Amino acid sequence: MDKSIFRYILFSILLLVIQITVLNNIQFSGYVNPYIYVMIIMLLPLGFPQWALLLTAFATGLVVDAASGTLGIHTSSTVLAGFVRPFILTYMAPRDGYEQGAALSMRIHGFRWFAVYAGWVILIHHTALFYIEVFRFAEFFRTFLRVLLSSGFSLIFVLLTEYYRKLR
Amino acid sequence: MRNLLNFISRYSNLIVFIILEAVSVWFLVRAEGYHSSGFFNGVRNVSHYITRQISGIDGYLALREKNLILARENLELRNRLESYRELLPYVPVNDSLSDDKDYIYVLARVVNNSVNKQYNYITLNKGKSDGIEPEMAVTGPDGVAGIIVSVSDKFSYAMSVLNLDFRLSVRIRKSGYFGSLRWDGFSVRQAGLYEIPYHVDIAVGDTIETSGYSAVFPPGILAGTVAEVDGSGGDFYRIVVNLSTDFRKLDFLYIVPSLKVVEQQGIEVI
């Protein structure tokens, strides 16, 4: 158990470093800005208390905000992602329920389940993020297209990362 | 009292969520205006530190290219200087040069810069202690880059051309007609040129430069070239401009304190 916590923290730091140093600095065509750090919220184990999850989300968003000089944008959307996570999990529960304290990984739940789960979390997070960033509903569909394309890319990144973790 | 406790324990997650969300919205609103306050400056210092480390590595890797750009610019300036030297005997020399100067340039290094947001900003390593103030122009070797919006002691914070709030008064070099340049949020290399009336003669490839009407930017600084002209519909053209500055590789920029902006604005007040 201790080992897995240690590995989770290490993995989170790695995700943040990749996000801040690499992904924040790339730009394909103005539509695609992948944000993979939301995986930190996704991977917390099932038994993790909700209030602590929200605090983790808050801290994660704050770090990304501080590093990219945009106070509040990442923080508010990551906290929202943390808030909806239990609803998504309830909605996606297997017929005989989750195993107590099980990790929410591709290894345990399979590729399909993880892809749908990650897709929902990313979509909600990105929708909040891009609309808060633009801060207006004019050009609604253009922002929507940015949300969809960026979510697609983030999902690919997250699935590749998770697939790699599964192999190890 | 027991009911209250029951209520709190029942909705504790929702309450935590609302509190945290409220705090982050407060961040958003406070950070929006970029006013100085202890906490926000603290966060910004952390972010400056991180990005300075990254830009250090970045700058080192791109040294060869930067040298080329500087050498090219040097060459051009030298050529221009030579052409002025011929005129020198005919120019009346005024001893009190500083009185006559409209603009002076301050060299600054880009500490942080973004291109992938809708509201992009550039952080520069010159601040109040170097005489930088808000509303000063920022240009690069290739053309306009932004405008200073806030300053701290050692840093200044500039709104990039790639910002939905950015407006620039520009003119077409060959005809002198002026319009307004603003970014549309799409491409890093392109912006829109507005308010050019339909009767003006304009073609793809025409040079767009600053008009100097605002007294912030000196006149005649390159902004870009015309990429597309659409004359259908309305009294005005829809023009796409290829920006001359590549915002993905900014390194050294010039801040342009205007010596007469206060005087000009003073007389323009109604």
CSV table of C-alpha atoms in Angstrom, one decimal:
chain,number,residue,atom,x,y,z
A,1,MET,CA,0.0,0.0,0.0
A,2,ASP,CA,2.8,2.4,0.9
A,3,LYS,CA,4.6,1.6,-2.3
A,4,SER,CA,1.5,2.4,-4.4
A,5,ILE,CA,1.0,5.8,-2.7
A,6,PHE,CA,4.6,6.7,-3.3
A,7,ARG,CA,4.3,5.7,-6.9
A,8,TYR,CA,1.1,7.6,-7.3
A,9,ILE,CA,2.8,10.8,-6.0
A,10,LEU,CA,5.8,10.3,-8.2
A,11,PHE,CA,3.5,9.7,-11.2
A,12,SER,CA,1.5,12.9,-10.4
A,13,ILE,CA,4.7,15.0,-10.3
A,14,LEU,CA,5.8,13.5,-13.6
A,15,LEU,CA,2.4,14.4,-15.2
A,16,LEU,CA,2.6,18.0,-13.9
A,17,VAL,CA,6.2,18.4,-15.2
A,18,ILE,CA,5.2,17.0,-18.6
A,19,GLN,CA,2.1,19.3,-18.7
A,20,ILE,CA,4.0,22.4,-17.6
A,21,THR,CA,7.2,22.0,-19.6
A,22,VAL,CA,6.0,20.3,-22.8
A,23,LEU,CA,2.2,20.3,-23.4
A,24,ASN,CA,1.7,23.9,-22.2
A,25,ASN,CA,4.2,25.1,-24.8
A,26,ILE,CA,2.9,23.3,-27.9
A,27,GLN,CA,0.2,24.6,-30.1
A,28,PHE,CA,-1.4,22.8,-33.0
A,29,SER,CA,-3.5,25.2,-35.1
A,30,GLY,CA,-5.2,27.0,-32.2
A,31,TYR,CA,-7.7,24.2,-31.6
A,32,VAL,CA,-5.7,21.6,-29.8
A,33,ASN,CA,-4.4,22.2,-26.3
A,34,PRO,CA,-4.2,18.8,-24.4
A,35,TYR,CA,-4.4,18.9,-20.6
A,36,ILE,CA,-3.4,15.5,-19.3
A,37,TYR,CA,-2.8,16.5,-15.6
A,38,VAL,CA,-6.5,15.8,-14.9
A,39,MET,CA,-5.4,12.1,-14.9
A,40,ILE,CA,-4.2,12.8,-11.3
A,41,ILE,CA,-7.9,13.2,-10.3
A,42,MET,CA,-8.9,10.2,-12.3
A,43,LEU,CA,-6.5,7.7,-10.8
A,44,LEU,CA,-7.1,8.3,-7.1
A,45,PRO,CA,-8.4,5.0,-5.6
A,46,LEU,CA,-12.1,4.3,-5.0
A,47,GLY,CA,-12.1,4.6,-1.2
A,48,PHE,CA,-10.4,8.0,-1.2
A,49,PRO,CA,-12.6,10.4,0.8
A,50,GLN,CA,-14.4,12.9,-1.4
A,51,TRP,CA,-13.4,16.0,0.5
A,52,ALA,CA,-9.7,15.0,0.2
A,53,LEU,CA,-10.2,14.4,-3.5
A,54,LEU,CA,-11.6,17.9,-3.9
A,55,LEU,CA,-8.6,19.3,-2.0
A,56,THR,CA,-6.2,17.4,-4.2
A,57,ALA,CA,-8.0,18.7,-7.3
A,58,PHE,CA,-7.8,22.2,-5.9
A,59,ALA,CA,-4.0,21.9,-5.2
A,60,THR,CA,-3.4,20.3,-8.6
A,61,GLY,CA,-5.2,23.1,-10.4
A,62,LEU,CA,-3.4,25.7,-8.4
A,63,VAL,CA,0.0,24.3,-9.4
A,64,VAL,CA,-0.9,24.3,-13.1
A,65,ASP,CA,-2.4,27.8,-12.8
A,66,ALA,CA,0.7,29.1,-11.0
A,67,ALA,CA,2.9,27.6,-13.6
A,68,SER,CA,1.0,29.0,-16.6
A,69,GLY,CA,0.2,32.4,-15.1
A,70,THR,CA,-3.6,32.0,-15.3
A,71,LEU,CA,-5.0,32.1,-11.8
A,72,GLY,CA,-8.3,30.3,-11.2
A,73,ILE,CA,-8.9,28.8,-14.6
A,74,HIS,CA,-7.4,25.4,-14.0
A,75,THR,CA,-8.3,25.4,-10.4
A,76,SER,CA,-12.0,25.9,-10.9
A,77,SER,CA,-12.3,23.3,-13.7
A,78,THR,CA,-10.2,20.7,-11.9
A,79,VAL,CA,-12.3,21.1,-8.8
A,80,LEU,CA,-15.4,20.6,-10.9
A,81,ALA,CA,-13.9,17.5,-12.4
A,82,GLY,CA,-13.2,16.2,-8.9
A,83,PHE,CA,-16.8,16.9,-7.9
A,84,VAL,CA,-18.4,15.0,-10.8
A,85,ARG,CA,-16.1,12.0,-10.6
A,86,PRO,CA,-18.2,10.1,-8.0
A,87,PHE,CA,-21.3,10.6,-10.2
A,88,ILE,CA,-19.5,9.2,-13.3
A,89,LEU,CA,-18.3,6.3,-11.2
A,90,THR,CA,-21.7,5.5,-9.9
A,91,TYR,CA,-23.2,5.7,-13.4
A,92,MET,CA,-20.5,3.4,-14.7
A,93,ALA,CA,-20.4,0.9,-11.9
A,94,PRO,CA,-20.1,-2.8,-12.9
A,95,ARG,CA,-23.2,-4.9,-12.2
A,96,ASP,CA,-21.8,-6.5,-9.1
A,97,GLY,CA,-20.3,-3.2,-7.8
A,98,TYR,CA,-16.7,-2.1,-7.4
A,99,GLU,CA,-14.2,-4.0,-5.3
A,100,GLN,CA,-13.4,-2.2,-2.1
A,101,GLY,CA,-10.4,0.1,-2.4
A,102,ALA,CA,-9.6,-1.1,-5.9
A,103,ALA,CA,-7.5,1.1,-8.1
A,104,LEU,CA,-9.3,2.7,-11.0
A,105,SER,CA,-6.9,1.4,-13.6
A,106,MET,CA,-7.1,-0.1,-17.1
A,107,ARG,CA,-5.5,-3.3,-15.7
A,108,ILE,CA,-8.4,-4.0,-13.4
A,109,HIS,CA,-11.4,-2.6,-15.4
A,110,GLY,CA,-10.3,-3.1,-19.0
A,111,PHE,CA,-9.6,-0.8,-21.9
A,112,ARG,CA,-13.2,0.0,-22.8
A,113,TRP,CA,-14.3,0.9,-19.3
A,114,PHE,CA,-11.3,3.1,-18.7
A,115,ALA,CA,-11.6,4.8,-22.1
A,116,VAL,CA,-15.2,5.8,-21.3
A,117,TYR,CA,-14.4,6.9,-17.8
A,118,ALA,CA,-11.4,9.0,-18.8
A,119,GLY,CA,-13.4,10.4,-21.7
A,120,TRP,CA,-16.2,11.7,-19.4
A,121,VAL,CA,-13.8,13.2,-16.9
A,122,ILE,CA,-11.7,14.9,-19.6
A,123,LEU,CA,-14.8,16.2,-21.5
A,124,ILE,CA,-16.3,17.8,-18.4
A,125,HIS,CA,-12.9,19.3,-17.3
A,126,HIS,CA,-12.1,20.6,-20.8
A,127,THR,CA,-15.6,22.0,-21.3
A,128,ALA,CA,-15.3,24.0,-18.1
A,129,LEU,CA,-11.8,25.0,-18.8
A,130,PHE,CA,-12.2,26.4,-22.3
A,131,TYR,CA,-15.4,28.2,-21.6
A,132,ILE,CA,-14.0,29.8,-18.5
A,133,GLU,CA,-10.9,30.8,-20.4
A,134,VAL,CA,-12.8,32.5,-23.2
A,135,PHE,CA,-15.4,33.8,-20.7
A,136,ARG,CA,-18.1,34.5,-23.2
A,137,PHE,CA,-20.7,32.5,-25.1
A,138,ALA,CA,-20.1,34.3,-28.4
A,139,GLU,CA,-18.6,32.0,-30.9
A,140,PHE,CA,-20.1,29.2,-28.9
A,141,PHE,CA,-19.5,26.5,-31.5
A,142,ARG,CA,-15.9,27.4,-32.1
A,143,THR,CA,-15.1,27.0,-28.4
A,144,PHE,CA,-17.1,23.8,-28.6
A,145,LEU,CA,-14.9,22.5,-31.4
A,146,ARG,CA,-11.8,23.4,-29.4
A,147,VAL,CA,-13.2,21.4,-26.5
A,148,LEU,CA,-13.9,18.4,-28.6
A,149,LEU,CA,-10.6,18.3,-30.4
A,150,SER,CA,-8.5,19.0,-27.3
A,151,SER,CA,-10.5,16.4,-25.4
A,152,GLY,CA,-9.8,13.9,-28.1
A,153,PHE,CA,-6.0,14.5,-28.0
A,154,SER,CA,-6.0,14.5,-24.1
A,155,LEU,CA,-7.8,11.2,-24.2
A,156,ILE,CA,-5.3,9.7,-26.6
A,157,PHE,CA,-2.4,10.9,-24.4
A,158,VAL,CA,-4.1,9.5,-21.2
A,159,LEU,CA,-4.9,6.2,-22.8
A,160,LEU,CA,-1.3,5.7,-24.1
A,161,THR,CA,0.0,6.6,-20.6
A,162,GLU,CA,-2.4,4.2,-18.9
A,163,TYR,CA,-1.7,1.5,-21.4
A,164,TYR,CA,2.0,1.9,-20.7
A,165,ARG,CA,1.3,1.7,-16.9
A,166,LYS,CA,-0.7,-1.5,-17.5
A,167,LEU,CA,2.1,-3.2,-19.4
A,168,ARG,CA,4.6,-2.5,-16.6
B,1,MET,CA,-28.5,22.3,16.3
B,2,ARG,CA,-28.6,18.6,15.7
B,3,ASN,CA,-30.4,19.2,12.5
B,4,LEU,CA,-27.7,21.6,11.4
B,5,LEU,CA,-25.0,19.1,12.2
B,6,ASN,CA,-26.9,16.4,10.3
B,7,PHE,CA,-27.2,18.8,7.4
B,8,ILE,CA,-23.5,19.6,7.4
B,9,SER,CA,-22.4,16.0,7.6
B,10,ARG,CA,-24.9,15.0,4.9
B,11,TYR,CA,-23.8,17.6,2.4
B,12,SER,CA,-20.2,18.0,3.5
B,13,ASN,CA,-18.9,17.1,0.1
B,14,LEU,CA,-21.1,19.6,-1.6
B,15,ILE,CA,-20.1,22.3,0.9
B,16,VAL,CA,-16.4,21.6,0.4
B,17,PHE,CA,-17.0,21.8,-3.4
B,18,ILE,CA,-18.8,25.1,-3.2
B,19,ILE,CA,-16.1,26.6,-0.9
B,20,LEU,CA,-13.3,25.5,-3.2
B,21,GLU,CA,-15.1,26.6,-6.3
B,22,ALA,CA,-15.9,30.0,-4.7
B,23,VAL,CA,-12.2,30.4,-3.8
B,24,SER,CA,-11.1,29.7,-7.4
B,25,VAL,CA,-13.7,32.0,-8.9
B,26,TRP,CA,-12.4,34.7,-6.5
B,27,PHE,CA,-8.9,33.9,-7.9
B,28,LEU,CA,-10.2,34.3,-11.4
B,29,VAL,CA,-11.8,37.7,-10.7
B,30,ARG,CA,-8.9,39.0,-8.7
B,31,ALA,CA,-6.3,37.9,-11.3
B,32,GLU,CA,-8.4,39.3,-14.2
B,33,GLY,CA,-7.3,42.9,-13.6
B,34,TYR,CA,-3.7,41.9,-12.7
B,35,HIS,CA,-3.6,44.3,-9.8
B,36,SER,CA,-0.7,43.9,-7.4
B,37,SER,CA,-1.4,42.2,-4.1
B,38,GLY,CA,0.8,40.2,-1.9
B,39,PHE,CA,-0.6,36.8,-2.6
B,40,PHE,CA,-1.0,37.1,-6.3
B,41,ASN,CA,2.5,38.5,-6.7
B,42,GLY,CA,3.7,35.6,-4.7
B,43,VAL,CA,2.1,33.1,-7.0
B,44,ARG,CA,3.3,35.0,-10.0
B,45,ASN,CA,6.9,35.0,-8.7
B,46,VAL,CA,6.7,31.2,-8.5
B,47,SER,CA,5.5,31.0,-12.0
B,48,HIS,CA,8.2,33.4,-13.2
B,49,TYR,CA,10.8,31.3,-11.5
B,50,ILE,CA,9.6,28.1,-13.2
B,51,THR,CA,9.3,29.7,-16.6
B,52,ARG,CA,12.6,31.4,-16.3
B,53,GLN,CA,14.3,28.1,-15.8
B,54,ILE,CA,12.5,26.7,-18.9
B,55,SER,CA,13.2,29.7,-21.0
B,56,GLY,CA,16.9,29.5,-20.0
B,57,ILE,CA,17.1,26.0,-21.5
B,58,ASP,CA,15.0,27.1,-24.5
B,59,GLY,CA,17.2,30.1,-25.1
B,60,TYR,CA,20.4,28.0,-25.0
B,61,LEU,CA,19.1,25.5,-27.5
B,62,ALA,CA,18.1,28.2,-29.9
B,63,LEU,CA,21.3,30.2,-29.7
B,64,ARG,CA,22.4,29.6,-33.2
B,65,GLU,CA,19.2,30.7,-34.7
B,66,LYS,CA,19.1,33.8,-32.4
B,67,ASN,CA,22.6,34.8,-33.5
B,68,LEU,CA,21.5,34.6,-37.1
B,69,ILE,CA,18.5,36.8,-36.5
B,70,LEU,CA,20.6,39.4,-34.6
B,71,ALA,CA,23.3,39.4,-37.3
B,72,ARG,CA,20.7,40.0,-39.9
B,73,GLU,CA,19.1,42.8,-38.0
B,74,ASN,CA,22.6,44.3,-37.4
B,75,LEU,CA,23.3,44.2,-41.1
B,76,GLU,CA,20.1,46.0,-41.9
B,77,LEU,CA,20.7,48.7,-39.3
B,78,ARG,CA,24.2,49.2,-40.5
B,79,ASN,CA,22.9,49.6,-44.1
B,80,ARG,CA,20.4,52.1,-42.9
B,81,LEU,CA,23.1,54.0,-41.0
B,82,GLU,CA,25.3,54.2,-44.1
B,83,SER,CA,22.4,55.7,-46.1
B,84,TYR,CA,21.9,58.3,-43.4
B,85,ARG,CA,25.6,59.1,-43.3
B,86,GLU,CA,25.4,60.5,-46.8
B,87,LEU,CA,22.7,62.8,-45.7
B,88,LEU,CA,24.5,63.9,-42.6
B,89,PRO,CA,26.2,67.1,-44.0
B,90,TYR,CA,22.8,68.4,-45.1
B,91,VAL,CA,21.0,67.7,-41.8
B,92,PRO,CA,20.9,70.6,-39.3
B,93,VAL,CA,22.6,69.3,-36.2
B,94,ASN,CA,20.8,70.1,-32.9
B,95,ASP,CA,22.9,69.9,-29.8
B,96,SER,CA,20.1,69.1,-27.4
B,97,LEU,CA,19.2,65.8,-29.1
B,98,SER,CA,17.2,64.4,-26.3
B,99,ASP,CA,14.6,67.1,-26.6
B,100,ASP,CA,13.9,66.2,-30.1
B,101,LYS,CA,13.6,62.5,-29.7
B,102,ASP,CA,10.1,61.0,-29.7
B,103,TYR,CA,10.9,57.4,-28.7
B,104,ILE,CA,13.7,55.6,-27.1
B,105,TYR,CA,14.2,51.8,-27.2
B,106,VAL,CA,14.8,49.6,-24.1
B,107,LEU,CA,16.1,46.0,-24.8
B,108,ALA,CA,14.2,43.4,-22.8
B,109,ARG,CA,14.3,39.6,-22.6
B,110,VAL,CA,11.1,37.5,-22.8
B,111,VAL,CA,10.8,35.5,-19.6
B,112,ASN,CA,7.4,34.0,-20.3
B,113,ASN,CA,5.2,33.9,-23.3
B,114,SER,CA,2.2,32.0,-24.4
B,115,VAL,CA,0.5,31.5,-27.7
B,116,ASN,CA,-2.0,28.8,-27.0
B,117,LYS,CA,-4.6,30.7,-25.1
B,118,GLN,CA,-7.2,33.2,-26.1
B,119,TYR,CA,-5.7,35.9,-24.0
B,120,ASN,CA,-2.0,35.7,-24.4
B,121,TYR,CA,0.5,37.7,-22.5
B,122,ILE,CA,4.3,38.2,-22.6
B,123,THR,CA,6.4,38.7,-19.4
B,124,LEU,CA,9.6,40.8,-19.9
B,125,ASN,CA,12.6,41.2,-17.6
B,126,LYS,CA,12.5,45.0,-17.4
B,127,GLY,CA,10.3,46.8,-15.0
B,128,LYS,CA,9.6,49.9,-13.1
B,129,SER,CA,13.2,50.3,-12.0
B,130,ASP,CA,14.2,50.5,-15.7
B,131,GLY,CA,11.6,53.2,-16.3
B,132,ILE,CA,9.0,50.9,-17.9
B,133,GLU,CA,5.4,52.0,-17.4
B,134,PRO,CA,2.0,50.6,-18.6
B,135,GLU,CA,0.9,51.5,-22.1
B,136,MET,CA,4.3,51.4,-23.6
B,137,ALA,CA,4.8,49.6,-26.9
B,138,VAL,CA,6.6,46.3,-27.3
B,139,THR,CA,8.2,45.5,-30.7
B,140,GLY,CA,10.5,42.7,-31.9
B,141,PRO,CA,13.1,42.6,-34.6
B,142,ASP,CA,10.4,41.5,-37.0
B,143,GLY,CA,7.7,43.9,-36.0
B,144,VAL,CA,5.0,44.7,-33.4
B,145,ALA,CA,4.7,42.3,-30.5
B,146,GLY,CA,2.4,43.9,-27.8
B,147,ILE,CA,1.7,46.6,-25.3
B,148,ILE,CA,2.7,46.8,-21.6
B,149,VAL,CA,-0.3,46.4,-19.3
B,150,SER,CA,1.3,46.2,-15.8
B,151,VAL,CA,4.8,46.5,-14.3
B,152,SER,CA,6.5,45.3,-11.1
B,153,ASP,CA,9.9,46.4,-10.0
B,154,LYS,CA,11.9,44.1,-12.1
B,155,PHE,CA,9.3,42.7,-14.6
B,156,SER,CA,6.7,44.0,-16.9
B,157,TYR,CA,3.7,42.2,-18.3
B,158,ALA,CA,2.6,42.9,-21.9
B,159,MET,CA,-0.6,42.0,-23.7
B,160,SER,CA,0.5,40.1,-26.8
B,161,VAL,CA,-0.9,40.8,-30.2
B,162,LEU,CA,-2.4,37.3,-29.8
B,163,ASN,CA,-4.9,38.5,-27.3
B,164,LEU,CA,-8.6,39.0,-28.0
B,165,ASP,CA,-8.5,42.4,-26.3
B,166,PHE,CA,-5.6,43.7,-28.4
B,167,ARG,CA,-6.3,46.6,-30.8
B,168,LEU,CA,-3.7,48.3,-32.9
B,169,SER,CA,-4.1,51.3,-35.2
B,170,VAL,CA,-2.3,50.4,-38.5
B,171,ARG,CA,-2.1,51.7,-42.0
B,172,ILE,CA,-1.4,50.3,-45.5
B,173,ARG,CA,2.1,51.5,-46.3
B,174,LYS,CA,1.5,52.2,-50.0
B,175,SER,CA,-1.8,54.1,-49.7
B,176,GLY,CA,-1.7,55.4,-46.1
B,177,TYR,CA,-5.3,54.3,-45.4
B,178,PHE,CA,-5.6,53.2,-41.8
B,179,GLY,CA,-7.6,50.6,-40.0
B,180,SER,CA,-7.6,48.5,-36.9
B,181,LEU,CA,-5.7,45.3,-36.4
B,182,ARG,CA,-6.9,42.6,-34.1
B,183,TRP,CA,-6.4,38.9,-33.5
B,184,ASP,CA,-9.3,36.5,-34.1
B,185,GLY,CA,-8.2,33.8,-31.8
B,186,PHE,CA,-7.3,31.3,-34.5
B,187,SER,CA,-3.9,31.1,-36.0
B,188,VAL,CA,-0.7,32.2,-34.3
B,189,ARG,CA,0.5,33.7,-37.6
B,190,GLN,CA,-2.5,35.7,-38.7
B,191,ALA,CA,-4.7,38.5,-37.6
B,192,GLY,CA,-7.6,40.5,-39.1
B,193,LEU,CA,-7.5,44.0,-40.5
B,194,TYR,CA,-10.8,45.9,-40.1
B,195,GLU,CA,-12.3,49.2,-41.0
B,196,ILE,CA,-10.6,49.5,-44.4
B,197,PRO,CA,-13.3,51.0,-46.7
B,198,TYR,CA,-14.3,49.3,-49.9
B,199,HIS,CA,-12.9,51.9,-52.3
B,200,VAL,CA,-9.3,51.6,-51.1
B,201,ASP,CA,-6.9,49.9,-53.5
B,202,ILE,CA,-5.4,46.9,-51.7
B,203,ALA,CA,-3.7,43.7,-52.9
B,204,VAL,CA,-2.3,40.5,-51.4
B,205,GLY,CA,1.3,41.1,-50.3
B,206,ASP,CA,0.8,44.8,-49.3
B,207,THR,CA,2.7,45.9,-46.2
B,208,ILE,CA,0.8,46.8,-43.1
B,209,GLU,CA,2.6,49.1,-40.6
B,210,THR,CA,1.7,51.0,-37.4
B,211,SER,CA,0.1,54.3,-38.0
B,212,GLY,CA,1.4,56.1,-35.0
B,213,TYR,CA,-1.9,57.8,-34.3
B,214,SER,CA,-2.1,56.4,-30.8
B,215,ALA,CA,1.3,57.8,-29.8
B,216,VAL,CA,2.0,54.5,-28.2
B,217,PHE,CA,3.7,52.8,-31.2
B,218,PRO,CA,6.0,54.9,-33.3
B,219,PRO,CA,4.7,55.2,-36.9
B,220,GLY,CA,6.1,52.9,-39.6
B,221,ILE,CA,6.8,49.7,-37.5
B,222,LEU,CA,6.1,46.6,-39.5
B,223,ALA,CA,3.0,44.6,-38.5
B,224,GLY,CA,2.6,42.2,-41.3
B,225,THR,CA,1.6,41.6,-44.9
B,226,VAL,CA,-1.9,41.2,-46.5
B,227,ALA,CA,-2.6,37.5,-47.0
B,228,GLU,CA,-6.3,37.5,-48.1
B,229,VAL,CA,-8.7,40.2,-49.2
B,230,ASP,CA,-12.4,39.5,-49.2
B,231,GLY,CA,-14.5,42.4,-50.7
B,232,SER,CA,-17.9,40.7,-50.7
B,233,GLY,CA,-20.5,42.1,-48.5
B,234,GLY,CA,-20.6,45.4,-46.6
B,235,ASP,CA,-18.8,48.7,-46.9
B,236,PHE,CA,-15.5,47.3,-45.5
B,237,TYR,CA,-13.1,44.7,-46.7
B,238,ARG,CA,-12.4,41.6,-44.7
B,239,ILE,CA,-8.6,41.3,-44.7
B,240,VAL,CA,-6.4,38.6,-43.2
B,241,VAL,CA,-2.9,39.7,-42.4
B,242,ASN,CA,0.1,37.5,-42.0
B,243,LEU,CA,1.8,38.8,-38.9
B,244,SER,CA,5.5,39.5,-39.3
B,245,THR,CA,6.4,38.5,-35.8
B,246,ASP,CA,6.5,34.8,-35.1
B,247,PHE,CA,5.2,34.7,-31.5
B,248,ARG,CA,6.3,31.1,-31.0
B,249,LYS,CA,9.9,32.1,-30.9
B,250,LEU,CA,10.2,35.5,-29.2
B,251,ASP,CA,13.4,36.0,-27.3
B,252,PHE,CA,14.6,39.6,-27.2
B,253,LEU,CA,12.1,42.5,-27.6
B,254,TYR,CA,12.3,46.3,-27.4
B,255,ILE,CA,10.1,48.3,-25.1
B,256,VAL,CA,9.4,51.7,-26.6
B,257,PRO,CA,8.8,54.4,-24.0
B,258,SER,CA,7.1,57.2,-25.8
B,259,LEU,CA,8.4,60.6,-24.6
B,260,LYS,CA,5.5,62.5,-25.9
B,261,VAL,CA,2.5,60.3,-25.1
B,262,VAL,CA,1.6,62.3,-22.0
B,263,GLU,CA,1.8,65.6,-23.9
B,264,GLN,CA,-0.3,64.3,-26.8
B,265,GLN,CA,-2.9,62.7,-24.6
B,266,GLY,CA,-3.1,65.9,-22.6
B,267,ILE,CA,-4.0,68.0,-25.6
B,268,GLU,CA,-6.5,65.4,-26.8
B,269,VAL,CA,-8.6,65.4,-23.7
B,270,ILE,CA,-11.9,67.1,-24.4
